[in-house]
XYZ file of C-alpha atoms in Angstrom:
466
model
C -22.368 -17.154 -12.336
C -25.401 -18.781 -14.118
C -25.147 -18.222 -17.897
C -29.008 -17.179 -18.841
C -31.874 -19.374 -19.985
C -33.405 -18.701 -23.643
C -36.582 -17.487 -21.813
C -35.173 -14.909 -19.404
C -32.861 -13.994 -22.526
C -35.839 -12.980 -24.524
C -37.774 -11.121 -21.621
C -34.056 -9.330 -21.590
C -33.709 -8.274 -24.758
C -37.372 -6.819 -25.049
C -37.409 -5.357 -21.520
C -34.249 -3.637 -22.214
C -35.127 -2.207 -26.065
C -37.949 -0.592 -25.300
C -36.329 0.727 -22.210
C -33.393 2.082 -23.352
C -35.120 3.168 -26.845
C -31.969 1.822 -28.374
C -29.893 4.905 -28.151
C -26.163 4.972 -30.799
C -24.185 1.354 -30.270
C -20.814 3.852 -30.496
C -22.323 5.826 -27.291
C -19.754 5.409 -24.558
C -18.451 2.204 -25.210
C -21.576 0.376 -25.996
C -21.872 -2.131 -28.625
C -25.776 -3.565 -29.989
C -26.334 -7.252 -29.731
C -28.368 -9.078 -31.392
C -30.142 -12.802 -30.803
C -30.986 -15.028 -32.547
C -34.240 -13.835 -32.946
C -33.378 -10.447 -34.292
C -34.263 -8.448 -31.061
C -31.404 -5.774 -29.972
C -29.965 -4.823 -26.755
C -26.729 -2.254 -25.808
C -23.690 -3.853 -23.553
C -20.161 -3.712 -23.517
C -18.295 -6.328 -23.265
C -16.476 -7.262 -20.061
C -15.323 -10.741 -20.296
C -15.396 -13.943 -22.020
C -14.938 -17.363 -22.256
C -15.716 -20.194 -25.356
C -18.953 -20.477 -24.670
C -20.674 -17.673 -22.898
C -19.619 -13.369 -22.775
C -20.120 -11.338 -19.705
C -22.074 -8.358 -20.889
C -22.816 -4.914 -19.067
C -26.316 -4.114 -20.293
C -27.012 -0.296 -20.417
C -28.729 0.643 -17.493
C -27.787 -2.028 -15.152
C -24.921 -1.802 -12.642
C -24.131 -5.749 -12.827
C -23.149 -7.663 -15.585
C -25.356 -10.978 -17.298
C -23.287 -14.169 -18.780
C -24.559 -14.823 -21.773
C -24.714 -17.802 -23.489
C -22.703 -17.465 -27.319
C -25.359 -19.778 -28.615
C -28.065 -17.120 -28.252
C -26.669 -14.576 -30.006
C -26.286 -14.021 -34.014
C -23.747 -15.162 -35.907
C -22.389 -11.820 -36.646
C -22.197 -10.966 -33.078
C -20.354 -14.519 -32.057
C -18.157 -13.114 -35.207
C -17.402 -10.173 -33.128
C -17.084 -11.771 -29.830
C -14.789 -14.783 -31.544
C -12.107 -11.987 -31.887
C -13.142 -9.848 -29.572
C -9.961 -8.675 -27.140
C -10.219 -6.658 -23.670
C -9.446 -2.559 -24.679
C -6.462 -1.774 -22.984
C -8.254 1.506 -22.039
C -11.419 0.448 -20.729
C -14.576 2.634 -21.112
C -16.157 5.029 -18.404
C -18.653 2.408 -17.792
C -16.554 -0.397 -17.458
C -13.953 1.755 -15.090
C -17.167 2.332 -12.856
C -17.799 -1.583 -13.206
C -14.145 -2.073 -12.452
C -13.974 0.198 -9.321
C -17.375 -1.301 -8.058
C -15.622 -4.984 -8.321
C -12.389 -3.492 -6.620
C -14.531 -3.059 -3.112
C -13.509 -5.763 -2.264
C -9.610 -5.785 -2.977
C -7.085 -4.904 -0.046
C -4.544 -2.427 -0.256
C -2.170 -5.462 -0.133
C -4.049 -7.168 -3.303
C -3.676 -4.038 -4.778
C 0.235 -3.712 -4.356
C 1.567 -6.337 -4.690
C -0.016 -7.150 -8.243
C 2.860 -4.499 -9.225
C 5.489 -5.822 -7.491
C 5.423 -4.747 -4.190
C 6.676 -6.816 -1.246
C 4.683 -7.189 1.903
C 5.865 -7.019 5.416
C 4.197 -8.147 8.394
C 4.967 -5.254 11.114
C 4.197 -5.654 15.046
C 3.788 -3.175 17.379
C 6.161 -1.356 19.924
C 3.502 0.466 21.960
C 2.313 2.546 19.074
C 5.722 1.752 16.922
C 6.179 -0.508 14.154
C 9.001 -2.809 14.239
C 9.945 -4.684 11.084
C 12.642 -7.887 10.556
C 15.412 -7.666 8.556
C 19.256 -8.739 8.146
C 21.984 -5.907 8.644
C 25.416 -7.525 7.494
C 23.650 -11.112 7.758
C 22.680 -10.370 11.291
C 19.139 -10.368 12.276
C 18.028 -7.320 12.961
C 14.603 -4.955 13.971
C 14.159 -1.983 12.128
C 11.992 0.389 13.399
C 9.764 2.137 10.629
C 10.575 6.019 11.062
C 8.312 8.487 9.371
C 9.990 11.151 11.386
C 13.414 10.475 10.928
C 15.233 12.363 8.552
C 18.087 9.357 7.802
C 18.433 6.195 8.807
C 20.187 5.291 12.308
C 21.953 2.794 13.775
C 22.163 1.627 17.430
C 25.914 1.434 17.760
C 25.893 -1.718 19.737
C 24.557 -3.429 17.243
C 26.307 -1.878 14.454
C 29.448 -3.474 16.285
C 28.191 -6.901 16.474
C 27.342 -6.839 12.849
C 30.739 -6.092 12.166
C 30.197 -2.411 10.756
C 33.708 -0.521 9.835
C 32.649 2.666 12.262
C 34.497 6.607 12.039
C 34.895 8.652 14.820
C 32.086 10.491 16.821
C 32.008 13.667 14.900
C 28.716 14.005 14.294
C 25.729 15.063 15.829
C 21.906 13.638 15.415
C 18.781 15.493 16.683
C 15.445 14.884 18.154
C 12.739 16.047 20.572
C 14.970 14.675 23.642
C 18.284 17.220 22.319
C 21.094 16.544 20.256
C 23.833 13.022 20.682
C 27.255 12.007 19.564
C 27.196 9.619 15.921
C 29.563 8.288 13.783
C 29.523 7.410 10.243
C 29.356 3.848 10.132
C 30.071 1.635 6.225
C 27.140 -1.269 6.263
C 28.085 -3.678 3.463
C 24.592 -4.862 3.164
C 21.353 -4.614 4.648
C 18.274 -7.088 3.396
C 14.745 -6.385 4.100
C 12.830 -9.540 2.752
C 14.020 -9.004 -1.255
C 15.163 -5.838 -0.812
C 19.068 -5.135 -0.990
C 20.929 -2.170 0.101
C 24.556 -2.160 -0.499
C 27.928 -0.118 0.287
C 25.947 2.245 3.085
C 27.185 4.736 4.460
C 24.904 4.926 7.832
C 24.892 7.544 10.765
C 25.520 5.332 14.503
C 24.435 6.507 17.557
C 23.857 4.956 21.125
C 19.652 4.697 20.830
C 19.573 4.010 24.682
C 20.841 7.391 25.791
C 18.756 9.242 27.519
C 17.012 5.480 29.135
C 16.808 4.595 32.111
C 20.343 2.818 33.438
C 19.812 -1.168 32.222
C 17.865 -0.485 29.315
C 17.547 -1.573 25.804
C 16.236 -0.152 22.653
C 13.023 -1.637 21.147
C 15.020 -1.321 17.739
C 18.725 -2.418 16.462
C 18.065 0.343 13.669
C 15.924 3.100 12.172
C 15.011 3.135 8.615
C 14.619 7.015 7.660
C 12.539 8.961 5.485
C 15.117 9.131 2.547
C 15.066 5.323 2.123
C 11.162 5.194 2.592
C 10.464 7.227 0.080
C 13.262 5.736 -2.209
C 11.752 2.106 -2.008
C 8.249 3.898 -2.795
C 6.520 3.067 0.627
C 3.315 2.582 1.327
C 2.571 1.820 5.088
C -0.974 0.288 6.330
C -1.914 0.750 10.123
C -5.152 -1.340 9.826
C -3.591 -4.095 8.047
C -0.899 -4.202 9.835
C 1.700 -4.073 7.178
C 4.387 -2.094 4.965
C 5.033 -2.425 1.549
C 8.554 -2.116 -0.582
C 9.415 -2.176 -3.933
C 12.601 -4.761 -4.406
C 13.332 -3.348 -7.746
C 14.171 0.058 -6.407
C 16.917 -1.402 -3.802
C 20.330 -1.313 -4.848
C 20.572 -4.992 -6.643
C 17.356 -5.792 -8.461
C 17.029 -9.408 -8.703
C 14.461 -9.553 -11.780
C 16.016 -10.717 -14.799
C 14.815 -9.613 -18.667
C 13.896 -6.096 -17.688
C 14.463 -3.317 -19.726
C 16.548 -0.771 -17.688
C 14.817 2.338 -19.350
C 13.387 3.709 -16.199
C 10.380 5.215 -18.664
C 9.610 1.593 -19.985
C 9.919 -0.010 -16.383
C 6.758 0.623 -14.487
C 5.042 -1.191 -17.075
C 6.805 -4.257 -16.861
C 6.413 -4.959 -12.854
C 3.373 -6.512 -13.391
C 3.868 -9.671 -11.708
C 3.797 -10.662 -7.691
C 6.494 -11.930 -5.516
C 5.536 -15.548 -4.797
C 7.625 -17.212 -1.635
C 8.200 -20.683 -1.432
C 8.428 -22.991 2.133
C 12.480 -23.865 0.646
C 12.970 -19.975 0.869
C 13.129 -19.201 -2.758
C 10.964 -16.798 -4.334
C 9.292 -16.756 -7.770
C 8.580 -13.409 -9.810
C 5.511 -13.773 -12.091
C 1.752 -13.916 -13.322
C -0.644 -16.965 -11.967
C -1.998 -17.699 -15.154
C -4.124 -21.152 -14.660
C -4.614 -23.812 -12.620
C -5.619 -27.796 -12.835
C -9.089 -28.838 -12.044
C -7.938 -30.508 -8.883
C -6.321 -27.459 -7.392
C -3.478 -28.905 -6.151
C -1.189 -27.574 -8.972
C -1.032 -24.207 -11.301
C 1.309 -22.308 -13.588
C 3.460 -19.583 -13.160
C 4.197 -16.880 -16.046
C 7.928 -15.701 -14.966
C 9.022 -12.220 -15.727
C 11.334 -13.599 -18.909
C 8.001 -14.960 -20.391
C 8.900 -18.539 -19.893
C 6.012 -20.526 -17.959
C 6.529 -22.856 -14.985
C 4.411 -25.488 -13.217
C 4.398 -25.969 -9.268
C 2.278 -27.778 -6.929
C 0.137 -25.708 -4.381
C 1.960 -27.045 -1.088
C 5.024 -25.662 -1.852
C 4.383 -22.211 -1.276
C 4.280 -20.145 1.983
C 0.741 -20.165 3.508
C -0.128 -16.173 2.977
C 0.772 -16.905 -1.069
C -0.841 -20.774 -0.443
C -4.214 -19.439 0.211
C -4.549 -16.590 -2.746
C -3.298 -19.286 -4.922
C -5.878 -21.658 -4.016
C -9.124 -18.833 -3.921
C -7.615 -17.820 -7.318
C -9.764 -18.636 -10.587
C -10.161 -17.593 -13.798
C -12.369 -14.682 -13.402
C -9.054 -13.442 -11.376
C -7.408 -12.794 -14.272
C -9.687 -9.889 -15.840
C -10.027 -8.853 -12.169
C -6.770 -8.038 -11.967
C -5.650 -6.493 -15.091
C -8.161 -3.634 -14.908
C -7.672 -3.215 -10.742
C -3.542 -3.079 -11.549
C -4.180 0.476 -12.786
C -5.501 1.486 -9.648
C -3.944 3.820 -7.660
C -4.198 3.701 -3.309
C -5.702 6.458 -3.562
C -8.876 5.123 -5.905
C -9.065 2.258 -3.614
C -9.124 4.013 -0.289
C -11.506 7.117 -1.442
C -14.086 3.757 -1.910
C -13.830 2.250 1.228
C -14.463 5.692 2.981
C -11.030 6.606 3.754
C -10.418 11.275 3.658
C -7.266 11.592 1.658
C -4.730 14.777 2.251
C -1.500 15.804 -0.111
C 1.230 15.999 2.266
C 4.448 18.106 1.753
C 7.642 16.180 2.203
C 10.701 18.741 3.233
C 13.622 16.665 2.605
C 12.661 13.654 4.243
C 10.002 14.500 6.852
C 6.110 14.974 5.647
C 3.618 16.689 6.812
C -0.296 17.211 6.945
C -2.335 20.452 7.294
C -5.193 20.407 10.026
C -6.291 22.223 12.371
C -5.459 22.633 16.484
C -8.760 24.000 18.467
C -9.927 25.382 15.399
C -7.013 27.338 13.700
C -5.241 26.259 11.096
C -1.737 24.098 11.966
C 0.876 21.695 10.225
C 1.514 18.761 11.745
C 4.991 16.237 10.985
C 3.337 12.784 10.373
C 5.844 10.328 12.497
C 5.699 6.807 12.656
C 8.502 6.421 14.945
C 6.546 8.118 17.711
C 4.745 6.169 20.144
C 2.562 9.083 20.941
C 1.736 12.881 19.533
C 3.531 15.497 21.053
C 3.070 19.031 20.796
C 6.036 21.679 20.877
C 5.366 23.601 24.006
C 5.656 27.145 22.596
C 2.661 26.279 19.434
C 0.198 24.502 22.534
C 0.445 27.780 24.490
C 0.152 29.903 21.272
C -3.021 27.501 20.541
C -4.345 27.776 23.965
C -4.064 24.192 24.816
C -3.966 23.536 29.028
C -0.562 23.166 29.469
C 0.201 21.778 33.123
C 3.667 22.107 35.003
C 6.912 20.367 33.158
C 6.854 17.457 35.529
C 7.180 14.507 32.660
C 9.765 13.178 30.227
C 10.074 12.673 26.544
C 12.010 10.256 25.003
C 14.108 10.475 21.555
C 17.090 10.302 19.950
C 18.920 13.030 21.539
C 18.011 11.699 25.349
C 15.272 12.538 27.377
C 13.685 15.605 27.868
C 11.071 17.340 30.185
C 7.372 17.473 29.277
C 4.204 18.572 30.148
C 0.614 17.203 30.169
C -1.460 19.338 28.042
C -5.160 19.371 27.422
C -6.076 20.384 23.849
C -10.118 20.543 22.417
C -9.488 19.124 19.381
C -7.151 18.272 16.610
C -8.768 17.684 12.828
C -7.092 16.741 9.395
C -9.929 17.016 7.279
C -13.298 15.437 8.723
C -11.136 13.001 10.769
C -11.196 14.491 14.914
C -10.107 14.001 17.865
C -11.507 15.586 20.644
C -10.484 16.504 24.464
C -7.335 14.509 24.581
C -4.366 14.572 26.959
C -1.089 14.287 25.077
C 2.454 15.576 25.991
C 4.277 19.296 25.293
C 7.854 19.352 25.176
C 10.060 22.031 23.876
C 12.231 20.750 20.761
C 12.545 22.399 17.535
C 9.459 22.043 15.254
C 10.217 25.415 12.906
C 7.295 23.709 10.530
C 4.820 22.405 12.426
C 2.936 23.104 16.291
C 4.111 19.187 16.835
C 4.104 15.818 15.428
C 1.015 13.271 14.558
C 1.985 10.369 16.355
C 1.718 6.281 15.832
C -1.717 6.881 18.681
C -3.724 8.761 16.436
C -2.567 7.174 13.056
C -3.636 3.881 14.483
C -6.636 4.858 15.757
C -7.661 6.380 12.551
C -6.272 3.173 10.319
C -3.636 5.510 8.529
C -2.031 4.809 5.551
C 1.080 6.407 4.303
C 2.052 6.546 0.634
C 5.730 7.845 -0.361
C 4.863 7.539 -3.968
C 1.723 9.341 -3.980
C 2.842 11.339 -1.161
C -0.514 10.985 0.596
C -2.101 10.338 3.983
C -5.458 8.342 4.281
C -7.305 8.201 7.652
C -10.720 6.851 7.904
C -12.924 7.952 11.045
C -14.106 4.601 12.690
């Protein structure tokens, strides 16, 4: 940014007085300036360096660098100890939310300590990597899923201690055999899970004869929402919070869960070696090639760019200064702020115990829908599309799910809407399965044709028309 020129600096401060007719410095945040010359303008303060101040000028929407030189001594006074609010004013928060455009919803998390996973799809599934007892592993991202599941197979290879086949798991194909399995540990990236005890069950039953399940596990609702999830379609990623797992590898913390939010404020940086650095970028050298670190104990460390992974390689090296005010007033963002700017309709969902669900509306009236990641496509319970008066044809198809297979029927519907967001004259399937709270489930299909995004801590769903 070009700090200005005397000249336009005059034209500025006259322009702008007569203006603005020099309303009350105090009002909303503003503070007068003064130049040199003794001519007055309002700003607040947004950010500064030693020899120029970024000032929003009352009635502008983008800020001016000033040059300190310019101003009066009393004002380069001011500005000498001048330090950011840590509540910043209306205008600036405006400012603020205006610069934050531009930040993704990955930026956004994992300036608070989220971790980042790059998911892939299973037709409309998302499939995640992970370690269960050491053993590789694909975890399948269940929305729907009340607990997490393992495939018993696998639970065998990875040497799980497993109990007898007493128990019974449910879903839209029937009911299936499953034993309680122990899991000593399960690693997803830098979350750890501990000392599990984990429902098995044989995740090809109901398949044809010869095949094999797209996932070795299913990670359920209750641990979603315990590691604070926040799943984006369009980016193609989930997020975790490490902290919440069962071993919480951050040193210095305070362990008063009321003083702890505040404190993850740092990023999880990964290294090429495999290693992984908590902490604030806080500068880098002219060059580029090296910057420093600000761990969570305080202490400050120095590394050279190539070490790191490429994702964290290239935000380090588009990283400046200017980052740094950037980021402490977008960290108190929520999703939700973010999203409603880009365009994205926002809906409360109701979680009841670990499934969620949206209100809409099927051809017109008024339905609940169960919001399911795990499912490659919606699915209506047969009984709610015939009360809705969907086309149902005959029961000449199959559903697949947990409990097996189960027969389904084409069925025609005129449209399905959560909020402004439709979807109109579709073919999906009907089965009949148990669905006491909702006419049927919102599928992976529609959630990734409408670039959903699913937050357990806000308990939200965003969809954005495209």
């Amino acid at each position: 940014m070009k700090i200005l020129s005397s000249r336009i600096l005059v034209l500025l401060f006259a322009g702008l007085a007569v203006a603005a007719g020099l309303l009350l410095a105090e009002e909303e945040g503003y503070r007068t300036f003064t130049d040199a010359k003794g001519r007055t303008l309002e700003a607040i303060v947004v950010s500064k360096t030693d020899t120029a101040v970024n000032l929003l000028i009352k009635g502008r929407e983008n800020p001016v660098e000033v040059a300190l030189k310019l101003l009066s001594s009393k004002d380069q006074a001011f500005l000498k100890s001048w330090v950011p609010p840590k509540v910043p004013s209306a205008e600036l928060k405006k400012l603020f939310l205006k610069q934050c455009r531009t930040l993704t919803v990955r930026e956004l998390l994992e300036l608070r300590g989220y971790e980042s996973f790059k998911f892939t799809f299973a037709n409309n599934s998302l499939i995640i990597p992970g370690l269960l007892n050491g053993k590789k592993a694909r975890f399948l991202v269940d929305t729907g899923a009340h607990n997490t599941i393992l495939h018993d197979a696998f639970a065998k290879e990875a040497g799980c201690r497993m109990g007898p086949y007493d128990e019974v798991v449910a879903g839209v194909g029937g009911t299936a055999p499953a034993a309680y399995t122990k899991v000593d540990r399960i690693q997803l990236g830098e979350t750890l899970l501990l000392d599990k005890k984990l429902l098995c069950t044989d995740l090809t039953n109901g398949l044809p004869a010869g095949s094999k399940p797209k996932e070795d596990a299913i990670i359920g609702g209750e641990l979603l929402a315990r590691l604070d999830a926040v799943i984006s379609y369009r980016e193609r990623l989930i997020f975790l919070r490490p902290d919440l797992g069962d071993k919480p590898e951050v040193a210095n913390l305070d362990e008063k869960a009321g003083e702890k939010e505040s404190q993850f404020d740092f990023r999880i940086f990964k290294l090429k070696d495999g290693t992984t650095i908590r902490g604030k970028l806080v500068a880098k050298n002219e060059s580029g090639t090296g910057i420093t670190i600000e761990l969570v104990n305080g202490e400050n460390r120095g590394f050279t760019v190539d070490r790191f992974k490429p994702d964290d390689e290239l935000l380090i090296r588009r990283w400046s200064e200017d980052a740094v005010a950037f980021e402490r007033n977008c960290r108190d963002l929520t999703v939700k702020d973010l999203l409603n700017i880009r365009s994205y309709q926002s809906f409360e969902t109701e979680r009841k115990g670990n499934h969620i669900y949206v209100e809409g509306a099927l051809n017109g009236q008024k339905a609940k829908f169960l919001v399911d990641t795990g499912a490659d496509g919606s699915l209506f319970n047969i009984g709610s599309a015939n009360q809705y008066r969907c086309e149902v044809g005959p029961m000449d198809q199959w559903v697949y799910g947990i409990g097996g297979r189960a027969p389904a029927a084409v069925t025609k519907f005129k449209s399905i809407a959560v909020g402004k967001t439709l979807i109109e004259n579709r073919r999906i399937l009907s089965a009949d399965f148990s669905s006491r709270n909702s006419v049927g489930i919102y599928g992976g299909d529609f959630m990734r044709e409408l670039d959903a995004v699913i937050t357990y801590r806000e308990m939200r769903l965003f969809l954005r028309q495209r």
